[in-house]
CSV table of N, CA, C and O in Angstrom, one decimal:
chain,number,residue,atom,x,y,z
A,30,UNK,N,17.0,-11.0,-5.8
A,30,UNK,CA,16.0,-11.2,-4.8
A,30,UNK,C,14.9,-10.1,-4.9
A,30,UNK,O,15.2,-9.0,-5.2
A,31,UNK,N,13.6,-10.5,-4.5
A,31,UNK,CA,12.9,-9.5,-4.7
A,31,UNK,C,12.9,-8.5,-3.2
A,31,UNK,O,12.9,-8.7,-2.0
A,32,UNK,N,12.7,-7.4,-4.1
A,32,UNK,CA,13.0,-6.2,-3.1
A,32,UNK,C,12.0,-5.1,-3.2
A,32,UNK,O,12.0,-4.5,-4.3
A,33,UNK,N,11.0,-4.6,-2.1
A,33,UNK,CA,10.0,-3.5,-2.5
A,33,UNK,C,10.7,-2.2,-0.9
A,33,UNK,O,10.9,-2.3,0.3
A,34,UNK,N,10.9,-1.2,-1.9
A,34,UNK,CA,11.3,-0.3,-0.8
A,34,UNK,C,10.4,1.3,-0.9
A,34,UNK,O,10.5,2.1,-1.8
A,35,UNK,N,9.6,1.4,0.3
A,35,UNK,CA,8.6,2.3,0.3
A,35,UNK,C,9.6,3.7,0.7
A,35,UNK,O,10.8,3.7,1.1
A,36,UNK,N,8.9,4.7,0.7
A,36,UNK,CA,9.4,5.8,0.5
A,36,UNK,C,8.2,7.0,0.6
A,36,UNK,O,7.1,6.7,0.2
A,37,UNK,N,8.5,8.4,1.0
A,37,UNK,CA,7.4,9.4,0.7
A,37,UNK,C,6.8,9.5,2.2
A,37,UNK,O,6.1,10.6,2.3
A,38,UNK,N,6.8,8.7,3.4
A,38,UNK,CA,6.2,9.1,4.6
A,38,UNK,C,7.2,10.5,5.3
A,38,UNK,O,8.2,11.1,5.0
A,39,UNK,N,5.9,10.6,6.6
A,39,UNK,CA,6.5,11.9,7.2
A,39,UNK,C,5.5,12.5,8.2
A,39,UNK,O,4.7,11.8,8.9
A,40,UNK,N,5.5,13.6,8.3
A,40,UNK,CA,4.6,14.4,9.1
A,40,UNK,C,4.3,15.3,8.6
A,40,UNK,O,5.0,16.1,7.9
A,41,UNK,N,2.3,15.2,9.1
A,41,UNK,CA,1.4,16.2,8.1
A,41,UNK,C,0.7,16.2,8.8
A,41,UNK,O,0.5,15.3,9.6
A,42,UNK,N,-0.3,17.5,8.6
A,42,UNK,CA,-1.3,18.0,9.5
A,42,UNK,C,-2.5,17.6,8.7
A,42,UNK,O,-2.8,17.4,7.5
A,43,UNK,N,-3.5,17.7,10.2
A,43,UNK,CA,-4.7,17.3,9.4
A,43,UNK,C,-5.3,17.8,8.2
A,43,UNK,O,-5.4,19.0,8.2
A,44,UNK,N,-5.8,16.9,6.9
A,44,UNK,CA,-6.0,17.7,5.8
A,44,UNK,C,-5.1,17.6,4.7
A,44,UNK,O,-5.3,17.8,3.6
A,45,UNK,N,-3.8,17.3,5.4
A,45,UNK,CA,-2.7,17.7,4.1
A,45,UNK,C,-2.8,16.1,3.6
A,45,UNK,O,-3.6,15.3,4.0
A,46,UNK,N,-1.9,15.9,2.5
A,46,UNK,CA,-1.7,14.9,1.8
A,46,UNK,C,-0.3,14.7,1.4
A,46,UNK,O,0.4,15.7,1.2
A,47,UNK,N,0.0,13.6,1.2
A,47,UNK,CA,1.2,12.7,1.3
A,47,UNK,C,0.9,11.7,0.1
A,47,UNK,O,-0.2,11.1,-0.2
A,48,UNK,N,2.3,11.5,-0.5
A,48,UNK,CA,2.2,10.6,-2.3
A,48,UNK,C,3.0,9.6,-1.5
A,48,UNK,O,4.1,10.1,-1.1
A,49,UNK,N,2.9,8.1,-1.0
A,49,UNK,CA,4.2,7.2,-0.8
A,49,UNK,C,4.4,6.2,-2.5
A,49,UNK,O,3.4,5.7,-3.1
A,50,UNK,N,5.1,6.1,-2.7
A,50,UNK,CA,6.2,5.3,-3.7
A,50,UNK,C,6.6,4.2,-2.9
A,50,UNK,O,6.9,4.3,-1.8
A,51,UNK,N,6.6,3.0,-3.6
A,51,UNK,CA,6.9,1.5,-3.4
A,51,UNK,C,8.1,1.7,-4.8
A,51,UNK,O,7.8,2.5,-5.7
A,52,UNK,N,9.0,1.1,-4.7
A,52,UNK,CA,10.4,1.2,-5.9
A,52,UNK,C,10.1,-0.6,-5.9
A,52,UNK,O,10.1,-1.1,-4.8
A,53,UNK,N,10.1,-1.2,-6.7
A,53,UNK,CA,9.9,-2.6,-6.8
A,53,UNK,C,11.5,-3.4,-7.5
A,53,UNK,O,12.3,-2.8,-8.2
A,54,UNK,N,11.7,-4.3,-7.2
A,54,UNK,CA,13.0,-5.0,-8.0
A,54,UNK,C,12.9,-6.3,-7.6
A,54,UNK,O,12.5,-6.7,-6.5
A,55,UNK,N,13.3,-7.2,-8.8
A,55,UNK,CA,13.7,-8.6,-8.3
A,55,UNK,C,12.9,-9.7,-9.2
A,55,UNK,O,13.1,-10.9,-9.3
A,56,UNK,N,11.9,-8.9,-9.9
A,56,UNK,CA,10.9,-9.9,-10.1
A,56,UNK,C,10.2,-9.0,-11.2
A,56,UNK,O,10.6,-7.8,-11.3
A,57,UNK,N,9.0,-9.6,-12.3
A,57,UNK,CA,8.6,-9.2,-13.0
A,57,UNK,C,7.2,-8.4,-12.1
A,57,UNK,O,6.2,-8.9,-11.6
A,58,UNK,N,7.7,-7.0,-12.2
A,58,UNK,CA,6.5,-6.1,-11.6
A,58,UNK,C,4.7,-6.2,-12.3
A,58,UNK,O,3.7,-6.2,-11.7
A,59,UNK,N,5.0,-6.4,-13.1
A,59,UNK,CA,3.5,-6.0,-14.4
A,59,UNK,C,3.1,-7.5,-13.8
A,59,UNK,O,1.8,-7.6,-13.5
A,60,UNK,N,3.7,-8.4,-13.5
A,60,UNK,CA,3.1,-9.9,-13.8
A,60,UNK,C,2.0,-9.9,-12.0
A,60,UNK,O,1.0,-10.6,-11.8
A,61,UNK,N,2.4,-8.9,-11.2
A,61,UNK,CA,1.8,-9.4,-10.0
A,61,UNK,C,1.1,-7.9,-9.6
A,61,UNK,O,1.4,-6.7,-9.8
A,62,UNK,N,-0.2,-8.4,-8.7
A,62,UNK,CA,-1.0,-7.4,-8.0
A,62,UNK,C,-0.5,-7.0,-6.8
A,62,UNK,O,0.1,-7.9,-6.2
A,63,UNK,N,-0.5,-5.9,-6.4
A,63,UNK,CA,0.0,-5.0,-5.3
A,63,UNK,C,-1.1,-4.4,-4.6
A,63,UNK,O,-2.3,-4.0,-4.9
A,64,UNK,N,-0.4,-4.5,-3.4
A,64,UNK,CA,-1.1,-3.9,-2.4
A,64,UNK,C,-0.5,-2.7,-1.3
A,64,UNK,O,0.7,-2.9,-1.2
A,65,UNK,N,-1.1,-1.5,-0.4
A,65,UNK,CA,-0.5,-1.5,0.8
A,65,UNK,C,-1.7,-1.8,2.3
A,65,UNK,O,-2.9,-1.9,2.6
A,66,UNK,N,-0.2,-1.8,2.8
A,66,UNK,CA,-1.0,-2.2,4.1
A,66,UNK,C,-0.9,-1.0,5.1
A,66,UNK,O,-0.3,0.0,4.8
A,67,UNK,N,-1.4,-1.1,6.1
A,67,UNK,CA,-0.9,0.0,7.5
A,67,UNK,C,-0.8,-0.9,8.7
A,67,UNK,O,-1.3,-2.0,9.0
A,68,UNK,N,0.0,-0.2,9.5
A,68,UNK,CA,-0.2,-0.9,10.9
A,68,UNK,C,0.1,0.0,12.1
A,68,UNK,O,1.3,0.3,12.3
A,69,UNK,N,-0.9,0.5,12.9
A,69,UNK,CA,-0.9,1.4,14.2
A,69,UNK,C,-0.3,0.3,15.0
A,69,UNK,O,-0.4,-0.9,15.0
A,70,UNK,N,0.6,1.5,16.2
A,70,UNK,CA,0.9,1.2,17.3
A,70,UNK,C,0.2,0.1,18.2
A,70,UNK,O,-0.4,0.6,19.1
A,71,UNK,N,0.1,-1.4,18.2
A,71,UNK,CA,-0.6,-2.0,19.5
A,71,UNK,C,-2.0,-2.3,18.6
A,71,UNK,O,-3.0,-2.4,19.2
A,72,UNK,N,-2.2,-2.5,17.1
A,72,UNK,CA,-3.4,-2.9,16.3
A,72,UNK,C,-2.5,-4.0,15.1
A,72,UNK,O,-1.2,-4.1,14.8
A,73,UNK,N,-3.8,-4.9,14.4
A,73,UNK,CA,-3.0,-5.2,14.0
A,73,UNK,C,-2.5,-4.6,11.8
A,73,UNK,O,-2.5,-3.4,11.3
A,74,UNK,N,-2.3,-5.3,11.5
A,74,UNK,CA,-1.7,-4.9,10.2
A,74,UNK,C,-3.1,-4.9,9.2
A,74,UNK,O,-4.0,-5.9,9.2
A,75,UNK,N,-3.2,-3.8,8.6
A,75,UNK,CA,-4.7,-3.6,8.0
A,75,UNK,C,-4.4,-3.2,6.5
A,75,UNK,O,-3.5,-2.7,5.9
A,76,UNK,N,-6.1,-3.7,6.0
A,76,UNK,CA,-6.0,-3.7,4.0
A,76,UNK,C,-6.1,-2.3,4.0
A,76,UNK,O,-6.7,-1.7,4.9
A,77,UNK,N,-5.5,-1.7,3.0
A,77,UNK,CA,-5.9,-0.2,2.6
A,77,UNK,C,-6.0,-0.1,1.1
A,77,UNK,O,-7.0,0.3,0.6
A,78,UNK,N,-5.0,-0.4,0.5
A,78,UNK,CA,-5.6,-0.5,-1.3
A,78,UNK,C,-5.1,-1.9,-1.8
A,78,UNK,O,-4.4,-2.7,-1.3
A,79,UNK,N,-5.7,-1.8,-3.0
A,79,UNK,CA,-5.3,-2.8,-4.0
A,79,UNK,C,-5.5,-2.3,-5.3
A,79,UNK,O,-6.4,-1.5,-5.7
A,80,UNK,N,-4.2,-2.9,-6.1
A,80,UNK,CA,-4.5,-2.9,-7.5
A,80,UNK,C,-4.0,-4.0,-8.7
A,80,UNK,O,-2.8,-4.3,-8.6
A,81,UNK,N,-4.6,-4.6,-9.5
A,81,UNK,CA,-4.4,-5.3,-10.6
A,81,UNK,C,-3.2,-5.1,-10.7
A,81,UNK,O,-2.5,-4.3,-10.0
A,82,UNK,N,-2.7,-6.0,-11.7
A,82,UNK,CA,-1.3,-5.9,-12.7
A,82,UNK,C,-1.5,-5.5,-13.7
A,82,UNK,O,-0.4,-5.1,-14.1
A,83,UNK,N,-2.2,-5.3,-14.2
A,83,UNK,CA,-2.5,-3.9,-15.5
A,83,UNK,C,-3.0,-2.1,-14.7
A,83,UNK,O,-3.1,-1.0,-15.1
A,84,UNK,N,-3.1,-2.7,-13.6
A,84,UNK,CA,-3.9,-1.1,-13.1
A,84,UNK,C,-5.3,-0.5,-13.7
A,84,UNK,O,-5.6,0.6,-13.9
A,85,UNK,N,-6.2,-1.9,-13.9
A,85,UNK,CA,-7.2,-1.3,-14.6
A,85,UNK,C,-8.0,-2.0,-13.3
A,85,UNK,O,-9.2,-1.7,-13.2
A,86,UNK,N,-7.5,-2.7,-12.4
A,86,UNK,CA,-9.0,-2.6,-11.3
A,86,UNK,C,-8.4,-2.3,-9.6
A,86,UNK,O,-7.4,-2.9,-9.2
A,87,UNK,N,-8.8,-1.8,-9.0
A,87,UNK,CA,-8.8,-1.0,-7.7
A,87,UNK,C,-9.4,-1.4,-6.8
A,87,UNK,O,-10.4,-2.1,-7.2
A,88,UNK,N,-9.2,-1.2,-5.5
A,88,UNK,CA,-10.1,-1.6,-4.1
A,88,UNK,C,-9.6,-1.0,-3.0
A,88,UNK,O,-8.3,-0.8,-3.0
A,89,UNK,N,-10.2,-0.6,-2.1
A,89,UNK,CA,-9.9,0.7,-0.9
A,89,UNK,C,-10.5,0.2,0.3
A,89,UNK,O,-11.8,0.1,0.4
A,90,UNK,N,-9.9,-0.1,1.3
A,90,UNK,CA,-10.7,-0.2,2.9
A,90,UNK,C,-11.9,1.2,2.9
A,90,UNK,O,-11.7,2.3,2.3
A,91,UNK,N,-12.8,0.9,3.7
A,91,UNK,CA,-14.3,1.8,3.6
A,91,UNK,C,-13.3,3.4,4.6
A,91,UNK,O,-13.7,4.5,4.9
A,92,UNK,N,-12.2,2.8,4.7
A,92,UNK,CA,-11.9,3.8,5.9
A,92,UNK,C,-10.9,5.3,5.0
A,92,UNK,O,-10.7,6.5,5.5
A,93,UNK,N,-10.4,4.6,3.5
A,93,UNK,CA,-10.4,5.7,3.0
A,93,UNK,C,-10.5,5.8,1.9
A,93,UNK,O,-9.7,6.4,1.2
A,94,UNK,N,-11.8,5.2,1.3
A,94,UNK,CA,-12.4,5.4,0.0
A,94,UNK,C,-12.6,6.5,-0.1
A,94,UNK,O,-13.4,7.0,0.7
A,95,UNK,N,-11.9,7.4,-1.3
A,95,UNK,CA,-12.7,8.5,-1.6
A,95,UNK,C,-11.3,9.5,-1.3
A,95,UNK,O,-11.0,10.5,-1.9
A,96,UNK,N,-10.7,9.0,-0.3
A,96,UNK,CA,-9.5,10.1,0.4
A,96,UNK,C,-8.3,9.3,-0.8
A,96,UNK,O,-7.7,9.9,-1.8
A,97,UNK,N,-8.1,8.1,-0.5
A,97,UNK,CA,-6.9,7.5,-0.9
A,97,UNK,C,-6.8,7.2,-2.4
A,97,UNK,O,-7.8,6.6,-2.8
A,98,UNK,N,-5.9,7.4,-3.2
A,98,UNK,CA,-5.6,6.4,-4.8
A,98,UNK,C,-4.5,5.6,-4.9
A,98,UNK,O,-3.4,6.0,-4.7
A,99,UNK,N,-4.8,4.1,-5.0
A,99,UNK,CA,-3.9,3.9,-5.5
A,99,UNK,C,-3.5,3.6,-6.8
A,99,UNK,O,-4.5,3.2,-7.5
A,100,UNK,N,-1.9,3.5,-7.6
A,100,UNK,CA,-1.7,3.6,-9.0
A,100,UNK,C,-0.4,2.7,-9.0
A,100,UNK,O,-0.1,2.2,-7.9
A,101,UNK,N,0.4,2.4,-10.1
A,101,UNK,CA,1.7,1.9,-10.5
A,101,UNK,C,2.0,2.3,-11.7
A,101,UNK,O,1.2,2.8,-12.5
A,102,UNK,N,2.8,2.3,-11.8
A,102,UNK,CA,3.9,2.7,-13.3
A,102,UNK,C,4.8,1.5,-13.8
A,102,UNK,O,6.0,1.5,-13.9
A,103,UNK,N,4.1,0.6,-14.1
A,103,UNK,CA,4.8,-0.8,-14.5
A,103,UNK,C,6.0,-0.4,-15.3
A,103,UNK,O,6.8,-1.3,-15.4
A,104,UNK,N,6.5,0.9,-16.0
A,104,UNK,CA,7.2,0.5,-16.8
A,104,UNK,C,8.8,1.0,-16.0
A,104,UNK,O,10.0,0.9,-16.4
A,105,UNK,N,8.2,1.7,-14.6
A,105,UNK,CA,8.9,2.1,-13.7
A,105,UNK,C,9.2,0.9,-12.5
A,105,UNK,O,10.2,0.8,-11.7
A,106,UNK,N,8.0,0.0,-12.6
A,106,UNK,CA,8.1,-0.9,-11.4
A,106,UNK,C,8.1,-0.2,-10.0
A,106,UNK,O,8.6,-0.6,-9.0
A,107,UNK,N,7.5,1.2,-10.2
A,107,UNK,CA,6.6,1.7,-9.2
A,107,UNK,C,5.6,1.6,-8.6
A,107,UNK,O,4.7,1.7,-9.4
A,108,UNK,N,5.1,1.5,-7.4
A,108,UNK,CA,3.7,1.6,-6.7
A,108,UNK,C,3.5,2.7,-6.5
A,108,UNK,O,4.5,3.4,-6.7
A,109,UNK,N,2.1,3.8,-5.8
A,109,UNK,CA,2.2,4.9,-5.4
A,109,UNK,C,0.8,4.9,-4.7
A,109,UNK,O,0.0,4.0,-5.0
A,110,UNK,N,0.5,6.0,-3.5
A,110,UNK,CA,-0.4,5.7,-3.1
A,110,UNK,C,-0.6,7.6,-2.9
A,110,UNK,O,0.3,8.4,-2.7
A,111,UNK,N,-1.9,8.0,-2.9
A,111,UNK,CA,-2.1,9.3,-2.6
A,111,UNK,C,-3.0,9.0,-1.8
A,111,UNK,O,-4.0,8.3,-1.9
A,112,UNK,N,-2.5,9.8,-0.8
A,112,UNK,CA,-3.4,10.2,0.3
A,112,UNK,C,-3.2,11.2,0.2
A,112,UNK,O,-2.2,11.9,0.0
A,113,UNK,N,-4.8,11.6,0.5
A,113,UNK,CA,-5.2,13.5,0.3
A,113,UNK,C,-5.9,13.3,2.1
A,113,UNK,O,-5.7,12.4,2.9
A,114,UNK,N,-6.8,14.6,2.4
A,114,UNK,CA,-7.1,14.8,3.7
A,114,UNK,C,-7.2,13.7,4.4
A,114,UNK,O,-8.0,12.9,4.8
A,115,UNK,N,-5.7,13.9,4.6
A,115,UNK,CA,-5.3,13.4,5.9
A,115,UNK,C,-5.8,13.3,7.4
A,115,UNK,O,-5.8,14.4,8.0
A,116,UNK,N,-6.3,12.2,8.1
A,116,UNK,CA,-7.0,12.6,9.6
A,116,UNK,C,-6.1,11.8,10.2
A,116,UNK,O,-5.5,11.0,9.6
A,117,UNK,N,-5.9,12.0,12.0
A,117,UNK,CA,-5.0,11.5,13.1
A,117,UNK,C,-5.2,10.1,13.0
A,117,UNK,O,-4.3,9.4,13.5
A,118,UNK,N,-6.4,9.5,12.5
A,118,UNK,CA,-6.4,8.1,12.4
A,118,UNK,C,-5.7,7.2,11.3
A,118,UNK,O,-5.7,6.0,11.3
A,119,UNK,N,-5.3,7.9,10.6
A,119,UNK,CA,-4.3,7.7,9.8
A,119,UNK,C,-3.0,7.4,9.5
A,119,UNK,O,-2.3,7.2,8.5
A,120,UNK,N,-2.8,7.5,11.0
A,120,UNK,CA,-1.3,7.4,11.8
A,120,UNK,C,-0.8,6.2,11.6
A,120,UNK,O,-1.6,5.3,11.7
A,121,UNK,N,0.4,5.9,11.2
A,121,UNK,CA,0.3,3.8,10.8
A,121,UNK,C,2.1,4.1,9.9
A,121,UNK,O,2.6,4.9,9.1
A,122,UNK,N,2.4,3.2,10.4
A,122,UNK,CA,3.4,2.7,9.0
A,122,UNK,C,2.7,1.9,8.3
A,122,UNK,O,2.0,0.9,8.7
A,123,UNK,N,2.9,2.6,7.0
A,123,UNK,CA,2.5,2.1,5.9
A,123,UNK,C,3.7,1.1,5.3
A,123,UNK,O,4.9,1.5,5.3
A,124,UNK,N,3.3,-0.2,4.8
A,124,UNK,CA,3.6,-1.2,3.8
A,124,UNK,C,3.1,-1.5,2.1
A,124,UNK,O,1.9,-1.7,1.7
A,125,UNK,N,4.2,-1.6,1.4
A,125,UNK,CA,3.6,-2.1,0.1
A,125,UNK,C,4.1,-3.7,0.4
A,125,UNK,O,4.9,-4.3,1.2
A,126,UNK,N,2.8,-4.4,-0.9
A,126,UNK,CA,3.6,-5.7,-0.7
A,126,UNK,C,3.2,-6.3,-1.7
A,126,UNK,O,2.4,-5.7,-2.3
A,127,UNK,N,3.6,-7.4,-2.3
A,127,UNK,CA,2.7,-8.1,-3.5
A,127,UNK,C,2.3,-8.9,-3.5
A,127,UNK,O,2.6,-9.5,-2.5
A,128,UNK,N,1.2,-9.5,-4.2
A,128,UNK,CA,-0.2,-10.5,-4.0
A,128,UNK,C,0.5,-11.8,-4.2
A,128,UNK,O,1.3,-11.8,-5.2
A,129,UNK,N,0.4,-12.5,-3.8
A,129,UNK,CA,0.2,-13.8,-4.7
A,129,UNK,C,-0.5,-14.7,-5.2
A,129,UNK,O,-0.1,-15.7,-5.8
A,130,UNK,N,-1.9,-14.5,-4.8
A,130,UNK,CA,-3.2,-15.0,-5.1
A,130,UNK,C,-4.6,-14.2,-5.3
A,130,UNK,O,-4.8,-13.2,-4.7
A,131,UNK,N,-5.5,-14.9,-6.1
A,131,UNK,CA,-6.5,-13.5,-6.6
A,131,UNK,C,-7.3,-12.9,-5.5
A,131,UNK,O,-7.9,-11.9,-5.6
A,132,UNK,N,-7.2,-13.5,-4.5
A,132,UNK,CA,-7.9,-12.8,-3.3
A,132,UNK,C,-6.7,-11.4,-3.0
A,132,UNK,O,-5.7,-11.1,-3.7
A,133,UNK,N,-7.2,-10.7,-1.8
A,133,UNK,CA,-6.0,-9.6,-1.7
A,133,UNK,C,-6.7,-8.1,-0.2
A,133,UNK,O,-6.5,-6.9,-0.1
A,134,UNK,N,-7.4,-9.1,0.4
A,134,UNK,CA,-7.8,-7.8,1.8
A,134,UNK,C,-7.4,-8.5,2.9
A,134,UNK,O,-7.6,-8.1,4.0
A,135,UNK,N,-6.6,-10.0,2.6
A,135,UNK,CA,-5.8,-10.4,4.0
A,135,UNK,C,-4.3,-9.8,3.9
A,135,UNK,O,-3.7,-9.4,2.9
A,136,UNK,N,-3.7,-10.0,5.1
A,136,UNK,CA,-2.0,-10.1,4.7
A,136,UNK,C,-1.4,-11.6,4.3
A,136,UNK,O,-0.2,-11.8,4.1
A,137,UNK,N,-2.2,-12.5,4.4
A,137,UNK,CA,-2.2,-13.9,3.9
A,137,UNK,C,-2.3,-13.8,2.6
A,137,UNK,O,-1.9,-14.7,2.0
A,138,UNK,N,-2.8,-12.7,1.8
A,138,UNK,CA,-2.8,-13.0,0.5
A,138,UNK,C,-1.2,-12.4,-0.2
A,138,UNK,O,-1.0,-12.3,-1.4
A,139,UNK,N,-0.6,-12.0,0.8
A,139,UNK,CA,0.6,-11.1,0.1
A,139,UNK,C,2.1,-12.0,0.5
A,139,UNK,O,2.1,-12.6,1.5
A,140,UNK,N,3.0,-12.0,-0.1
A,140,UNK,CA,3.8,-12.7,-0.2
A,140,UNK,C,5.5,-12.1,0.1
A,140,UNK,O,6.4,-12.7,0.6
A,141,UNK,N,5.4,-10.7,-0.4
A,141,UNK,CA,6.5,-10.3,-0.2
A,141,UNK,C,6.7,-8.3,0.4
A,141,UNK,O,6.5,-7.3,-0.4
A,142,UNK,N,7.0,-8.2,1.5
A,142,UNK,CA,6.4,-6.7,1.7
A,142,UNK,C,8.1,-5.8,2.0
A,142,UNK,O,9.3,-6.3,2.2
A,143,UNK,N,7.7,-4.7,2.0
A,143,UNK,CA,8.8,-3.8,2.2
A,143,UNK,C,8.6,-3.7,3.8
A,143,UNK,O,7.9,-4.3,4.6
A,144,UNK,N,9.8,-2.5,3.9
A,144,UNK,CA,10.1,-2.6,5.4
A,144,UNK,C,9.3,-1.3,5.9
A,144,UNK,O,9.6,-0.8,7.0
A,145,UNK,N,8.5,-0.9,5.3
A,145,UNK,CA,7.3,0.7,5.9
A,145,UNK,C,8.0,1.7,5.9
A,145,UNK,O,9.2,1.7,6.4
A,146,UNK,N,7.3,2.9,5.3
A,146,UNK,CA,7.5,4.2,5.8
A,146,UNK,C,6.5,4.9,6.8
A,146,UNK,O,5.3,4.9,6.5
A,147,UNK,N,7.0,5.5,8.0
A,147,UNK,CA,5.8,6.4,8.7
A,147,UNK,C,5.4,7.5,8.4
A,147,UNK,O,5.8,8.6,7.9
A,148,UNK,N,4.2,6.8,8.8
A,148,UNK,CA,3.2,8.4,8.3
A,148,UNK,C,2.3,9.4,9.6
A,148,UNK,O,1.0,9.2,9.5
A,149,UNK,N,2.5,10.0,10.3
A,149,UNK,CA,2.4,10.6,11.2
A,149,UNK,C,0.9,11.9,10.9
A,149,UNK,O,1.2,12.8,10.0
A,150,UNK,N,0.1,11.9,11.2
A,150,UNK,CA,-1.2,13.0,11.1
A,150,UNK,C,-1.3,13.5,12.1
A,150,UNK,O,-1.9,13.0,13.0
A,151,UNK,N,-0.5,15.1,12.1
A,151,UNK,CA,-1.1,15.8,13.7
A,151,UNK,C,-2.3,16.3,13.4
A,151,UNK,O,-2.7,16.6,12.3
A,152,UNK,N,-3.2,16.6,14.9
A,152,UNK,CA,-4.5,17.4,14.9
A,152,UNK,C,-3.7,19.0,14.8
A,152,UNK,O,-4.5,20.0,14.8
Protein backbone atom coordinates (compact mmCIF):
# COMPACT_ATOMS: atom_id res chain seq x y z
CA UNK A 1 0.00 0.00 0.00
CA UNK A 2 1.25 3.24 -0.59
CA UNK A 3 2.82 4.92 2.29
CA UNK A 4 4.58 8.59 2.59
CA UNK A 5 6.05 9.19 6.06
CA UNK A 6 7.40 12.72 6.79
CA UNK A 7 9.97 13.34 9.18
CA UNK A 8 12.66 16.28 10.22
CA UNK A 9 9.96 18.77 12.08
CA UNK A 10 10.55 20.43 15.45
CA UNK A 11 11.41 23.67 17.09
CA UNK A 12 13.41 26.61 15.73
CA UNK A 13 13.87 30.03 16.16
CA UNK A 14 13.40 32.72 14.00
CA UNK A 15 15.92 32.47 11.14
CA UNK A 16 17.01 28.99 11.67
CA UNK A 17 16.26 26.28 9.17
CA UNK A 18 14.88 22.94 9.14
CA UNK A 19 15.45 19.91 6.22
CA UNK A 20 11.86 17.69 6.32
CA UNK A 21 12.21 14.15 4.47
CA UNK A 22 9.06 12.52 2.98
CA UNK A 23 10.38 8.42 3.03
CA UNK A 24 7.98 7.21 0.09
CA UNK A 25 6.88 3.31 -0.36
CA UNK A 26 4.20 1.40 -2.10
CA UNK A 27 4.28 2.71 -5.45
CA UNK A 28 6.69 3.73 -8.26
CA UNK A 29 8.12 7.05 -6.70
CA UNK A 30 10.02 8.53 -10.09
CA UNK A 31 6.54 7.85 -12.02
CA UNK A 32 4.56 10.65 -9.76
CA UNK A 33 4.87 14.48 -8.83
CA UNK A 34 5.10 15.51 -5.24
CA UNK A 35 4.13 17.97 -3.29
CA UNK A 36 4.01 19.58 0.44
CA UNK A 37 1.36 21.02 2.05
CA UNK A 38 1.07 23.07 5.50
CA UNK A 39 -1.79 23.54 7.67
CA UNK A 40 -2.00 26.15 10.78
CA UNK A 41 -4.12 25.81 13.74
CA UNK A 42 -8.01 26.97 12.66
CA UNK A 43 -6.78 27.77 8.65
CA UNK A 44 -7.09 25.82 6.10
CA UNK A 45 -4.46 23.21 4.32
CA UNK A 46 -2.07 25.34 1.98
CA UNK A 47 0.27 24.85 -1.40
CA UNK A 48 3.91 25.30 -0.45
CA UNK A 49 6.06 23.43 -3.05
CA UNK A 50 5.99 21.28 -5.99
CA UNK A 51 8.11 19.18 -7.96
CA UNK A 52 8.05 17.09 -11.25
CA UNK A 53 8.95 13.40 -11.43
CA UNK A 54 12.23 13.97 -12.86
CA UNK A 55 12.96 16.97 -10.49
CA UNK A 56 13.69 19.13 -13.30
CA UNK A 57 10.63 21.54 -12.70
CA UNK A 58 9.58 23.40 -9.29
CA UNK A 59 6.92 25.75 -7.92
CA UNK A 60 6.75 27.64 -4.45
CA UNK A 61 3.72 29.50 -2.71
CA UNK A 62 4.72 33.54 -3.03
CA UNK A 63 4.91 33.07 0.76
CA UNK A 64 8.28 31.19 0.63
CA UNK A 65 9.88 31.65 -2.57
CA UNK A 66 13.28 32.23 -2.21
CA UNK A 67 13.29 30.90 1.66
CA UNK A 68 12.10 27.28 0.76
CA UNK A 69 13.66 24.22 -1.84
CA UNK A 70 12.16 21.64 -2.71
CA UNK A 71 14.04 18.30 -4.08
CA UNK A 72 13.72 14.17 -4.28
CA UNK A 73 16.13 11.50 -4.56
CA UNK A 74 14.12 9.10 -6.81
CA UNK A 75 16.61 6.59 -6.38
CA UNK A 76 15.98 6.82 -2.57
CA UNK A 77 12.16 7.44 -3.03
CA UNK A 78 12.76 10.50 -0.94
CA UNK A 79 11.14 13.95 -0.85
CA UNK A 80 12.91 16.82 1.08
CA UNK A 81 12.07 20.23 1.67
CA UNK A 82 14.57 23.04 3.03
CA UNK A 83 13.51 25.60 4.82
CA UNK A 84 16.06 28.20 5.57
CA UNK A 85 14.98 31.66 7.58
CA UNK A 86 12.52 30.48 9.26
CA UNK A 87 9.52 33.24 10.46
CA UNK A 88 6.56 32.51 13.29
CA UNK A 89 4.34 32.36 10.28
CA UNK A 90 5.63 29.39 9.41
CA UNK A 91 4.19 27.56 12.12
CA UNK A 92 1.99 24.58 10.45
CA UNK A 93 2.25 20.85 10.26
CA UNK A 94 3.67 20.15 7.37
CA UNK A 95 2.45 17.34 4.71
CA UNK A 96 4.00 15.54 1.81
CA UNK A 97 1.69 14.02 -0.66
CA UNK A 98 1.51 12.87 -4.28
CA UNK A 99 -0.01 14.37 -7.40
CA UNK A 100 -2.24 12.73 -9.43
CA UNK A 101 -2.86 15.05 -12.07
CA UNK A 102 -0.87 17.82 -14.03
CA UNK A 103 -2.36 20.53 -12.07
CA UNK A 104 -0.74 20.59 -8.38
CA UNK A 105 -1.64 24.15 -5.99
CA UNK A 106 -4.97 22.50 -4.81
CA UNK A 107 -5.16 19.58 -2.21
CA UNK A 108 -7.62 18.19 -4.92
CA UNK A 109 -4.81 17.64 -7.02
CA UNK A 110 -3.04 15.16 -4.52
CA UNK A 111 -4.07 11.79 -3.96
CA UNK A 112 -2.22 10.25 -1.30
CA UNK A 113 -0.59 12.30 1.85
CA UNK A 114 1.42 11.42 4.99
CA UNK A 115 0.37 11.92 8.45
CA UNK A 116 2.60 15.63 9.01
CA UNK A 117 5.43 16.53 10.98
CA UNK A 118 5.31 19.82 13.20
CA UNK A 119 7.16 22.62 12.65
CA UNK A 120 7.08 25.22 15.36
CA UNK A 121 9.04 28.94 14.70
CA UNK A 122 9.58 30.83 17.95
CA UNK A 123 9.99 34.75 17.88
Amino acid sequence: QVQLVESGGGLVQTGGSLRLSCAASGFTFSNYNMGWFRQAPGKEREFVAFISRSGGSTDYADSVKGRFTISRDNAKNTLFLQMNSLKPEDTAVYYCARGWNVRWKTKYDYDYWGQGTQVTVSS
